[in-house]
Structure formats: structure tokens, C-alpha cells
Amino acid sequence: MAKTNQQTAAEPTLDETLAELEALVEKMESGDLSLDEAMREFERGIELTRRCQKALSDAEQKVDILLKKTAASETVETYDTD
């Protein structure tokens, strides 16, 4: 199912996701969490990590497409009619 513009706009940016992940790591490193809390935070961390990996993968695909388009336009052969 395709996402609507509202759904896409509601998703956090890569920077926001990274900031949340960093805060979560600091919280877990403090050692003040119960085992249940730590497990919930760990699960959230996995979710955030996957979101970051997807965003980076999508960006890499866009770069590859742009590079291929640039390479294709640079290698267009011209024919002289002399």
C-alpha cells in the first residue's frame, strides 16, 4: 500500500532518528533501567537502527541512479557529418 503525503511527512528525519537513538544509548548506558525497561529500549533501538539503515540505503540508491544518469549523458556519442 502506498503512503500518503501525510504519512510520509509524519515520519521522523534521519537526523531526528539518529538523535533519538543516541539519547536511547545514553539512557541504556546509565545502568539505571530495570531489565524490562532495558529490553523495551533495546527493541526501540533496533527499530531506530533499521529505520536509519533504510534511509541510508534509499539515499545510496538515489546517488547510484544520479551517477548512472550522469555517466550515460557524458558518454553519448556524436556523429560528425563531414
PDB file as gemmi writes it, atoms N, CA and C in Angstrom:
CRYST1    1.000    1.000    1.000  90.00  90.00  90.00 P 1                      
ATOM      1  N   MET A   1       0.829  -1.166   0.000  1.00  0.00           N  
ATOM      2  CA  MET A   1       0.000   0.000   0.000  1.00  0.00           C  
ATOM      3  C   MET A   1       0.882   1.241   0.000  1.00  0.00           C  
ATOM      4  N   ALA A   2       0.603   2.199  -0.837  1.00  0.00           N  
ATOM      5  CA  ALA A   2       1.402   3.414  -0.948  1.00  0.00           C  
ATOM      6  C   ALA A   2       1.107   4.342   0.227  1.00  0.00           C  
ATOM      7  N   LYS A   3       2.133   5.067   0.634  1.00  0.00           N  
ATOM      8  CA  LYS A   3       1.973   6.010   1.724  1.00  0.00           C  
ATOM      9  C   LYS A   3       1.414   7.321   1.191  1.00  0.00           C  
ATOM     10  N   THR A   4       0.614   7.948   2.014  1.00  0.00           N  
ATOM     11  CA  THR A   4       0.094   9.250   1.633  1.00  0.00           C  
ATOM     12  C   THR A   4       1.109  10.312   2.025  1.00  0.00           C  
ATOM     13  N   ASN A   5       0.916  11.524   1.529  1.00  0.00           N  
ATOM     14  CA  ASN A   5       1.807  12.618   1.888  1.00  0.00           C  
ATOM     15  C   ASN A   5       1.802  12.883   3.385  1.00  0.00           C  
ATOM     16  N   GLN A   6       0.649  12.715   4.041  1.00  0.00           N  
ATOM     17  CA  GLN A   6       0.577  12.926   5.478  1.00  0.00           C  
ATOM     18  C   GLN A   6       1.399  11.896   6.233  1.00  0.00           C  
ATOM     19  N   GLN A   7       1.359  10.640   5.802  1.00  0.00           N  
ATOM     20  CA  GLN A   7       2.142   9.605   6.467  1.00  0.00           C  
ATOM     21  C   GLN A   7       3.631   9.866   6.294  1.00  0.00           C  
ATOM     22  N   THR A   8       4.041  10.241   5.101  1.00  0.00           N  
ATOM     23  CA  THR A   8       5.451  10.492   4.831  1.00  0.00           C  
ATOM     24  C   THR A   8       5.929  11.696   5.636  1.00  0.00           C  
ATOM     25  N   ALA A   9       5.123  12.743   5.706  1.00  0.00           N  
ATOM     26  CA  ALA A   9       5.505  13.949   6.427  1.00  0.00           C  
ATOM     27  C   ALA A   9       5.631  13.679   7.926  1.00  0.00           C  
ATOM     28  N   ALA A  10       4.880  12.724   8.455  1.00  0.00           N  
ATOM     29  CA  ALA A  10       4.902  12.427   9.879  1.00  0.00           C  
ATOM     30  C   ALA A  10       6.131  11.613  10.290  1.00  0.00           C  
ATOM     31  N   GLU A  11       6.788  10.975   9.348  1.00  0.00           N  
ATOM     32  CA  GLU A  11       7.956  10.168   9.676  1.00  0.00           C  
ATOM     33  C   GLU A  11       9.120  11.065  10.065  1.00  0.00           C  
ATOM     34  N   PRO A  12       9.852  10.681  11.108  1.00  0.00           N  
ATOM     35  CA  PRO A  12      10.998  11.499  11.514  1.00  0.00           C  
ATOM     36  C   PRO A  12      12.113  11.450  10.468  1.00  0.00           C  
ATOM     37  N   THR A  13      12.895  12.503  10.437  1.00  0.00           N  
ATOM     38  CA  THR A  13      14.030  12.554   9.514  1.00  0.00           C  
ATOM     39  C   THR A  13      15.137  11.649  10.033  1.00  0.00           C  
ATOM     40  N   LEU A  14      16.135  11.440   9.196  1.00  0.00           N  
ATOM     41  CA  LEU A  14      17.290  10.636   9.617  1.00  0.00           C  
ATOM     42  C   LEU A  14      17.968  11.294  10.813  1.00  0.00           C  
ATOM     43  N   ASP A  15      18.125  12.609  10.775  1.00  0.00           N  
ATOM     44  CA  ASP A  15      18.763  13.311  11.894  1.00  0.00           C  
ATOM     45  C   ASP A  15      17.973  13.147  13.190  1.00  0.00           C  
ATOM     46  N   GLU A  16      16.658  13.233  13.096  1.00  0.00           N  
ATOM     47  CA  GLU A  16      15.819  13.055  14.282  1.00  0.00           C  
ATOM     48  C   GLU A  16      15.920  11.630  14.814  1.00  0.00           C  
ATOM     49  N   THR A  17      15.942  10.676  13.912  1.00  0.00           N  
ATOM     50  CA  THR A  17      16.050   9.270  14.315  1.00  0.00           C  
ATOM     51  C   THR A  17      17.396   9.001  14.969  1.00  0.00           C  
ATOM     52  N   LEU A  18      18.461   9.546  14.394  1.00  0.00           N  
ATOM     53  CA  LEU A  18      19.793   9.376  14.988  1.00  0.00           C  
ATOM     54  C   LEU A  18      19.869  10.016  16.371  1.00  0.00           C  
ATOM     55  N   ALA A  19      19.271  11.193  16.520  1.00  0.00           N  
ATOM     56  CA  ALA A  19      19.275  11.872  17.818  1.00  0.00           C  
ATOM     57  C   ALA A  19      18.538  11.037  18.863  1.00  0.00           C  
ATOM     58  N   GLU A  20      17.410  10.466  18.473  1.00  0.00           N  
ATOM     59  CA  GLU A  20      16.661   9.612  19.400  1.00  0.00           C  
ATOM     60  C   GLU A  20      17.476   8.372  19.763  1.00  0.00           C  
ATOM     61  N   LEU A  21      18.140   7.803  18.778  1.00  0.00           N  
ATOM     62  CA  LEU A  21      18.957   6.618  19.022  1.00  0.00           C  
ATOM     63  C   LEU A  21      20.115   6.938  19.970  1.00  0.00           C  
ATOM     64  N   GLU A  22      20.761   8.083  19.763  1.00  0.00           N  
ATOM     65  CA  GLU A  22      21.862   8.491  20.644  1.00  0.00           C  
ATOM     66  C   GLU A  22      21.377   8.686  22.082  1.00  0.00           C  
ATOM     67  N   ALA A  23      20.211   9.332  22.234  1.00  0.00           N  
ATOM     68  CA  ALA A  23      19.650   9.538  23.571  1.00  0.00           C  
ATOM     69  C   ALA A  23      19.317   8.202  24.226  1.00  0.00           C  
ATOM     70  N   LEU A  24      18.811   7.283  23.450  1.00  0.00           N  
ATOM     71  CA  LEU A  24      18.453   5.966  23.963  1.00  0.00           C  
ATOM     72  C   LEU A  24      19.703   5.213  24.429  1.00  0.00           C  
ATOM     73  N   VAL A  25      20.771   5.303  23.666  1.00  0.00           N  
ATOM     74  CA  VAL A  25      22.027   4.637  24.044  1.00  0.00           C  
ATOM     75  C   VAL A  25      22.555   5.214  25.354  1.00  0.00           C  
ATOM     76  N   GLU A  26      22.529   6.536  25.480  1.00  0.00           N  
ATOM     77  CA  GLU A  26      22.990   7.167  26.726  1.00  0.00           C  
ATOM     78  C   GLU A  26      22.156   6.703  27.917  1.00  0.00           C  
ATOM     79  N   LYS A  27      20.851   6.617  27.702  1.00  0.00           N  
ATOM     80  CA  LYS A  27      19.945   6.174  28.758  1.00  0.00           C  
ATOM     81  C   LYS A  27      20.269   4.744  29.171  1.00  0.00           C  
ATOM     82  N   MET A  28      20.524   3.882  28.184  1.00  0.00           N  
ATOM     83  CA  MET A  28      20.819   2.480  28.490  1.00  0.00           C  
ATOM     84  C   MET A  28      22.192   2.341  29.153  1.00  0.00           C  
ATOM     85  N   GLU A  29      23.135   3.168  28.734  1.00  0.00           N  
ATOM     86  CA  GLU A  29      24.482   3.094  29.317  1.00  0.00           C  
ATOM     87  C   GLU A  29      24.515   3.576  30.765  1.00  0.00           C  
ATOM     88  N   SER A  30      23.519   4.351  31.161  1.00  0.00           N  
ATOM     89  CA  SER A  30      23.496   4.861  32.537  1.00  0.00           C  
ATOM     90  C   SER A  30      23.332   3.737  33.550  1.00  0.00           C  
ATOM     91  N   GLY A  31      22.703   2.638  33.115  1.00  0.00           N  
ATOM     92  CA  GLY A  31      22.533   1.498  34.001  1.00  0.00           C  
ATOM     93  C   GLY A  31      21.397   1.657  34.995  1.00  0.00           C  
ATOM     94  N   ASP A  32      20.588   2.681  34.834  1.00  0.00           N  
ATOM     95  CA  ASP A  32      19.500   2.942  35.781  1.00  0.00           C  
ATOM     96  C   ASP A  32      18.180   2.287  35.387  1.00  0.00           C  
ATOM     97  N   LEU A  33      18.170   1.479  34.354  1.00  0.00           N  
ATOM     98  CA  LEU A  33      16.932   0.866  33.866  1.00  0.00           C  
ATOM     99  C   LEU A  33      16.751  -0.527  34.448  1.00  0.00           C  
ATOM    100  N   SER A  34      15.501  -0.877  34.674  1.00  0.00           N  
ATOM    101  CA  SER A  34      15.203  -2.257  35.064  1.00  0.00           C  
ATOM    102  C   SER A  34      15.403  -3.141  33.833  1.00  0.00           C  
ATOM    103  N   LEU A  35      15.396  -4.429  34.038  1.00  0.00           N  
ATOM    104  CA  LEU A  35      15.566  -5.349  32.919  1.00  0.00           C  
ATOM    105  C   LEU A  35      14.444  -5.173  31.896  1.00  0.00           C  
ATOM    106  N   ASP A  36      13.209  -5.041  32.363  1.00  0.00           N  
ATOM    107  CA  ASP A  36      12.079  -4.846  31.446  1.00  0.00           C  
ATOM    108  C   ASP A  36      12.227  -3.552  30.647  1.00  0.00           C  
ATOM    109  N   GLU A  37      12.606  -2.475  31.325  1.00  0.00           N  
ATOM    110  CA  GLU A  37      12.807  -1.197  30.635  1.00  0.00           C  
ATOM    111  C   GLU A  37      13.946  -1.291  29.627  1.00  0.00           C  
ATOM    112  N   ALA A  38      15.011  -1.941  30.025  1.00  0.00           N  
ATOM    113  CA  ALA A  38      16.163  -2.098  29.138  1.00  0.00           C  
ATOM    114  C   ALA A  38      15.785  -2.896  27.890  1.00  0.00           C  
ATOM    115  N   MET A  39      14.978  -3.927  28.075  1.00  0.00           N  
ATOM    116  CA  MET A  39      14.541  -4.727  26.923  1.00  0.00           C  
ATOM    117  C   MET A  39      13.658  -3.906  25.986  1.00  0.00           C  
ATOM    118  N   ARG A  40      12.751  -3.100  26.538  1.00  0.00           N  
ATOM    119  CA  ARG A  40      11.910  -2.234  25.706  1.00  0.00           C  
ATOM    120  C   ARG A  40      12.761  -1.223  24.947  1.00  0.00           C  
ATOM    121  N   GLU A  41      13.712  -0.640  25.644  1.00  0.00           N  
ATOM    122  CA  GLU A  41      14.587   0.347  24.994  1.00  0.00           C  
ATOM    123  C   GLU A  41      15.462  -0.315  23.931  1.00  0.00           C  
ATOM    124  N   PHE A  42      15.905  -1.526  24.206  1.00  0.00           N  
ATOM    125  CA  PHE A  42      16.705  -2.258  23.221  1.00  0.00           C  
ATOM    126  C   PHE A  42      15.891  -2.514  21.957  1.00  0.00           C  
ATOM    127  N   GLU A  43      14.653  -2.942  22.132  1.00  0.00           N  
ATOM    128  CA  GLU A  43      13.769  -3.171  20.976  1.00  0.00           C  
ATOM    129  C   GLU A  43      13.564  -1.887  20.191  1.00  0.00           C  
ATOM    130  N   ARG A  44      13.370  -0.780  20.901  1.00  0.00           N  
ATOM    131  CA  ARG A  44      13.211   0.518  20.237  1.00  0.00           C  
ATOM    132  C   ARG A  44      14.488   0.884  19.487  1.00  0.00           C  
ATOM    133  N   GLY A  45      15.622   0.597  20.087  1.00  0.00           N  
ATOM    134  CA  GLY A  45      16.906   0.865  19.435  1.00  0.00           C  
ATOM    135  C   GLY A  45      17.070   0.075  18.146  1.00  0.00           C  
ATOM    136  N   ILE A  46      16.644  -1.169  18.153  1.00  0.00           N  
ATOM    137  CA  ILE A  46      16.698  -1.991  16.940  1.00  0.00           C  
ATOM    138  C   ILE A  46      15.814  -1.386  15.857  1.00  0.00           C  
ATOM    139  N   GLU A  47      14.619  -0.952  16.248  1.00  0.00           N  
ATOM    140  CA  GLU A  47      13.699  -0.320  15.298  1.00  0.00           C  
ATOM    141  C   GLU A  47      14.318   0.949  14.699  1.00  0.00           C  
ATOM    142  N   LEU A  48      14.918   1.770  15.547  1.00  0.00           N  
ATOM    143  CA  LEU A  48      15.548   3.010  15.070  1.00  0.00           C  
ATOM    144  C   LEU A  48      16.731   2.712  14.158  1.00  0.00           C  
ATOM    145  N   THR A  49      17.509   1.707  14.510  1.00  0.00           N  
ATOM    146  CA  THR A  49      18.656   1.325  13.682  1.00  0.00           C  
ATOM    147  C   THR A  49      18.208   0.875  12.299  1.00  0.00           C  
ATOM    148  N   ARG A  50      17.153   0.086  12.253  1.00  0.00           N  
ATOM    149  CA  ARG A  50      16.620  -0.368  10.959  1.00  0.00           C  
ATOM    150  C   ARG A  50      16.110   0.808  10.133  1.00  0.00           C  
ATOM    151  N   ARG A  51      15.466   1.762  10.797  1.00  0.00           N  
ATOM    152  CA  ARG A  51      14.971   2.947  10.091  1.00  0.00           C  
ATOM    153  C   ARG A  51      16.144   3.740   9.490  1.00  0.00           C  
ATOM    154  N   CYS A  52      17.221   3.877  10.258  1.00  0.00           N  
ATOM    155  CA  CYS A  52      18.413   4.580   9.764  1.00  0.00           C  
ATOM    156  C   CYS A  52      19.036   3.830   8.585  1.00  0.00           C  
ATOM    157  N   GLN A  53      19.147   2.518   8.712  1.00  0.00           N  
ATOM    158  CA  GLN A  53      19.719   1.721   7.627  1.00  0.00           C  
ATOM    159  C   GLN A  53      18.896   1.853   6.356  1.00  0.00           C  
ATOM    160  N   LYS A  54      17.582   1.877   6.471  1.00  0.00           N  
ATOM    161  CA  LYS A  54      16.722   2.026   5.298  1.00  0.00           C  
ATOM    162  C   LYS A  54      16.910   3.399   4.665  1.00  0.00           C  
ATOM    163  N   ALA A  55      16.965   4.434   5.490  1.00  0.00           N  
ATOM    164  CA  ALA A  55      17.154   5.789   4.965  1.00  0.00           C  
ATOM    165  C   ALA A  55      18.485   5.899   4.232  1.00  0.00           C  
ATOM    166  N   LEU A  56      19.526   5.311   4.791  1.00  0.00           N  
ATOM    167  CA  LEU A  56      20.837   5.345   4.140  1.00  0.00           C  
ATOM    168  C   LEU A  56      20.848   4.524   2.855  1.00  0.00           C  
ATOM    169  N   SER A  57      20.179   3.394   2.858  1.00  0.00           N  
ATOM    170  CA  SER A  57      20.078   2.565   1.664  1.00  0.00           C  
ATOM    171  C   SER A  57      19.326   3.298   0.559  1.00  0.00           C  
ATOM    172  N   ASP A  58      18.224   3.958   0.928  1.00  0.00           N  
ATOM    173  CA  ASP A  58      17.458   4.739  -0.054  1.00  0.00           C  
ATOM    174  C   ASP A  58      18.304   5.857  -0.645  1.00  0.00           C  
ATOM    175  N   ALA A  59      19.063   6.537   0.204  1.00  0.00           N  
ATOM    176  CA  ALA A  59      19.926   7.621  -0.279  1.00  0.00           C  
ATOM    177  C   ALA A  59      20.999   7.075  -1.216  1.00  0.00           C  
ATOM    178  N   GLU A  60      21.562   5.931  -0.881  1.00  0.00           N  
ATOM    179  CA  GLU A  60      22.583   5.316  -1.730  1.00  0.00           C  
ATOM    180  C   GLU A  60      22.009   4.957  -3.102  1.00  0.00           C  
ATOM    181  N   GLN A  61      20.793   4.438  -3.128  1.00  0.00           N  
ATOM    182  CA  GLN A  61      20.147   4.106  -4.398  1.00  0.00           C  
ATOM    183  C   GLN A  61      19.933   5.361  -5.244  1.00  0.00           C  
ATOM    184  N   LYS A  62      19.526   6.456  -4.612  1.00  0.00           N  
ATOM    185  CA  LYS A  62      19.328   7.706  -5.343  1.00  0.00           C  
ATOM    186  C   LYS A  62      20.640   8.206  -5.937  1.00  0.00           C  
ATOM    187  N   VAL A  63      21.710   8.116  -5.156  1.00  0.00           N  
ATOM    188  CA  VAL A  63      23.020   8.538  -5.645  1.00  0.00           C  
ATOM    189  C   VAL A  63      23.450   7.676  -6.823  1.00  0.00           C  
ATOM    190  N   ASP A  64      23.259   6.371  -6.713  1.00  0.00           N  
ATOM    191  CA  ASP A  64      23.608   5.467  -7.816  1.00  0.00           C  
ATOM    192  C   ASP A  64      22.845   5.819  -9.085  1.00  0.00           C  
ATOM    193  N   ILE A  65      21.557   6.099  -8.944  1.00  0.00           N  
ATOM    194  CA  ILE A  65      20.736   6.463 -10.102  1.00  0.00           C  
ATOM    195  C   ILE A  65      21.252   7.754 -10.726  1.00  0.00           C  
ATOM    196  N   LEU A  66      21.543   8.740  -9.893  1.00  0.00           N  
ATOM    197  CA  LEU A  66      22.040  10.013 -10.411  1.00  0.00           C  
ATOM    198  C   LEU A  66      23.391   9.845 -11.104  1.00  0.00           C  
ATOM    199  N   LEU A  67      24.254   9.027 -10.520  1.00  0.00           N  
ATOM    200  CA  LEU A  67      25.559   8.801 -11.134  1.00  0.00           C  
ATOM    201  C   LEU A  67      25.429   8.077 -12.468  1.00  0.00           C  
ATOM    202  N   LYS A  68      24.507   7.126 -12.546  1.00  0.00           N  
ATOM    203  CA  LYS A  68      24.298   6.416 -13.807  1.00  0.00           C  
ATOM    204  C   LYS A  68      23.751   7.347 -14.871  1.00  0.00           C  
ATOM    205  N   LYS A  69      22.824   8.237 -14.482  1.00  0.00           N  
ATOM    206  CA  LYS A  69      22.284   9.198 -15.436  1.00  0.00           C  
ATOM    207  C   LYS A  69      23.376  10.145 -15.923  1.00  0.00           C  
ATOM    208  N   THR A  70      24.237  10.579 -15.021  1.00  0.00           N  
ATOM    209  CA  THR A  70      25.327  11.477 -15.391  1.00  0.00           C  
ATOM    210  C   THR A  70      26.307  10.775 -16.319  1.00  0.00           C  
ATOM    211  N   ALA A  71      26.654   9.543 -15.994  1.00  0.00           N  
ATOM    212  CA  ALA A  71      27.588   8.782 -16.829  1.00  0.00           C  
ATOM    213  C   ALA A  71      26.985   8.537 -18.201  1.00  0.00           C  
ATOM    214  N   ALA A  72      25.706   8.254 -18.260  1.00  0.00           N  
ATOM    215  CA  ALA A  72      25.054   7.993 -19.542  1.00  0.00           C  
ATOM    216  C   ALA A  72      25.034   9.247 -20.406  1.00  0.00           C  
ATOM    217  N   SER A  73      24.802  10.387 -19.798  1.00  0.00           N  
ATOM    218  CA  SER A  73      24.755  11.618 -20.591  1.00  0.00           C  
ATOM    219  C   SER A  73      26.141  12.048 -21.050  1.00  0.00           C  
ATOM    220  N   GLU A  74      27.182  11.662 -20.336  1.00  0.00           N  
ATOM    221  CA  GLU A  74      28.544  12.024 -20.721  1.00  0.00           C  
ATOM    222  C   GLU A  74      29.086  11.126 -21.821  1.00  0.00           C  
ATOM    223  N   THR A  75      28.499   9.948 -21.983  1.00  0.00           N  
ATOM    224  CA  THR A  75      29.025   9.013 -22.971  1.00  0.00           C  
ATOM    225  C   THR A  75      28.209   8.975 -24.255  1.00  0.00           C  
ATOM    226  N   VAL A  76      27.325   9.929 -24.411  1.00  0.00           N  
ATOM    227  CA  VAL A  76      26.524   9.978 -25.626  1.00  0.00           C  
ATOM    228  C   VAL A  76      27.453  10.292 -26.800  1.00  0.00           C  
ATOM    229  N   GLU A  77      27.403   9.453 -27.801  1.00  0.00           N  
ATOM    230  CA  GLU A  77      28.273   9.640 -28.958  1.00  0.00           C  
ATOM    231  C   GLU A  77      27.684  10.655 -29.909  1.00  0.00           C  
ATOM    232  N   THR A  78      28.546  11.463 -30.477  1.00  0.00           N  
ATOM    233  CA  THR A  78      28.106  12.403 -31.504  1.00  0.00           C  
ATOM    234  C   THR A  78      28.696  11.959 -32.819  1.00  0.00           C  
ATOM    235  N   TYR A  79      27.961  12.159 -33.868  1.00  0.00           N  
ATOM    236  CA  TYR A  79      28.413  11.765 -35.179  1.00  0.00           C  
ATOM    237  C   TYR A  79      28.650  13.006 -36.024  1.00  0.00           C  
ATOM    238  N   ASP A  80      29.832  13.065 -36.604  1.00  0.00           N  
ATOM    239  CA  ASP A  80      30.136  14.169 -37.500  1.00  0.00           C  
ATOM    240  C   ASP A  80      29.567  13.856 -38.875  1.00  0.00           C  
ATOM    241  N   THR A  81      29.067  14.855 -39.518  1.00  0.00           N  
ATOM    242  CA  THR A  81      28.505  14.667 -40.859  1.00  0.00           C  
ATOM    243  C   THR A  81      29.414  15.257 -41.914  1.00  0.00           C  
ATOM    244  N   ASP A  82      30.713  15.342 -41.626  1.00  0.00           N  
ATOM    245  CA  ASP A  82      31.680  15.914 -42.592  1.00  0.00           C  
ATOM    246  C   ASP A  82      31.893  15.019 -43.767  1.00  0.00           C  
TER     247      ASP A  82                                                      
END                                                                             
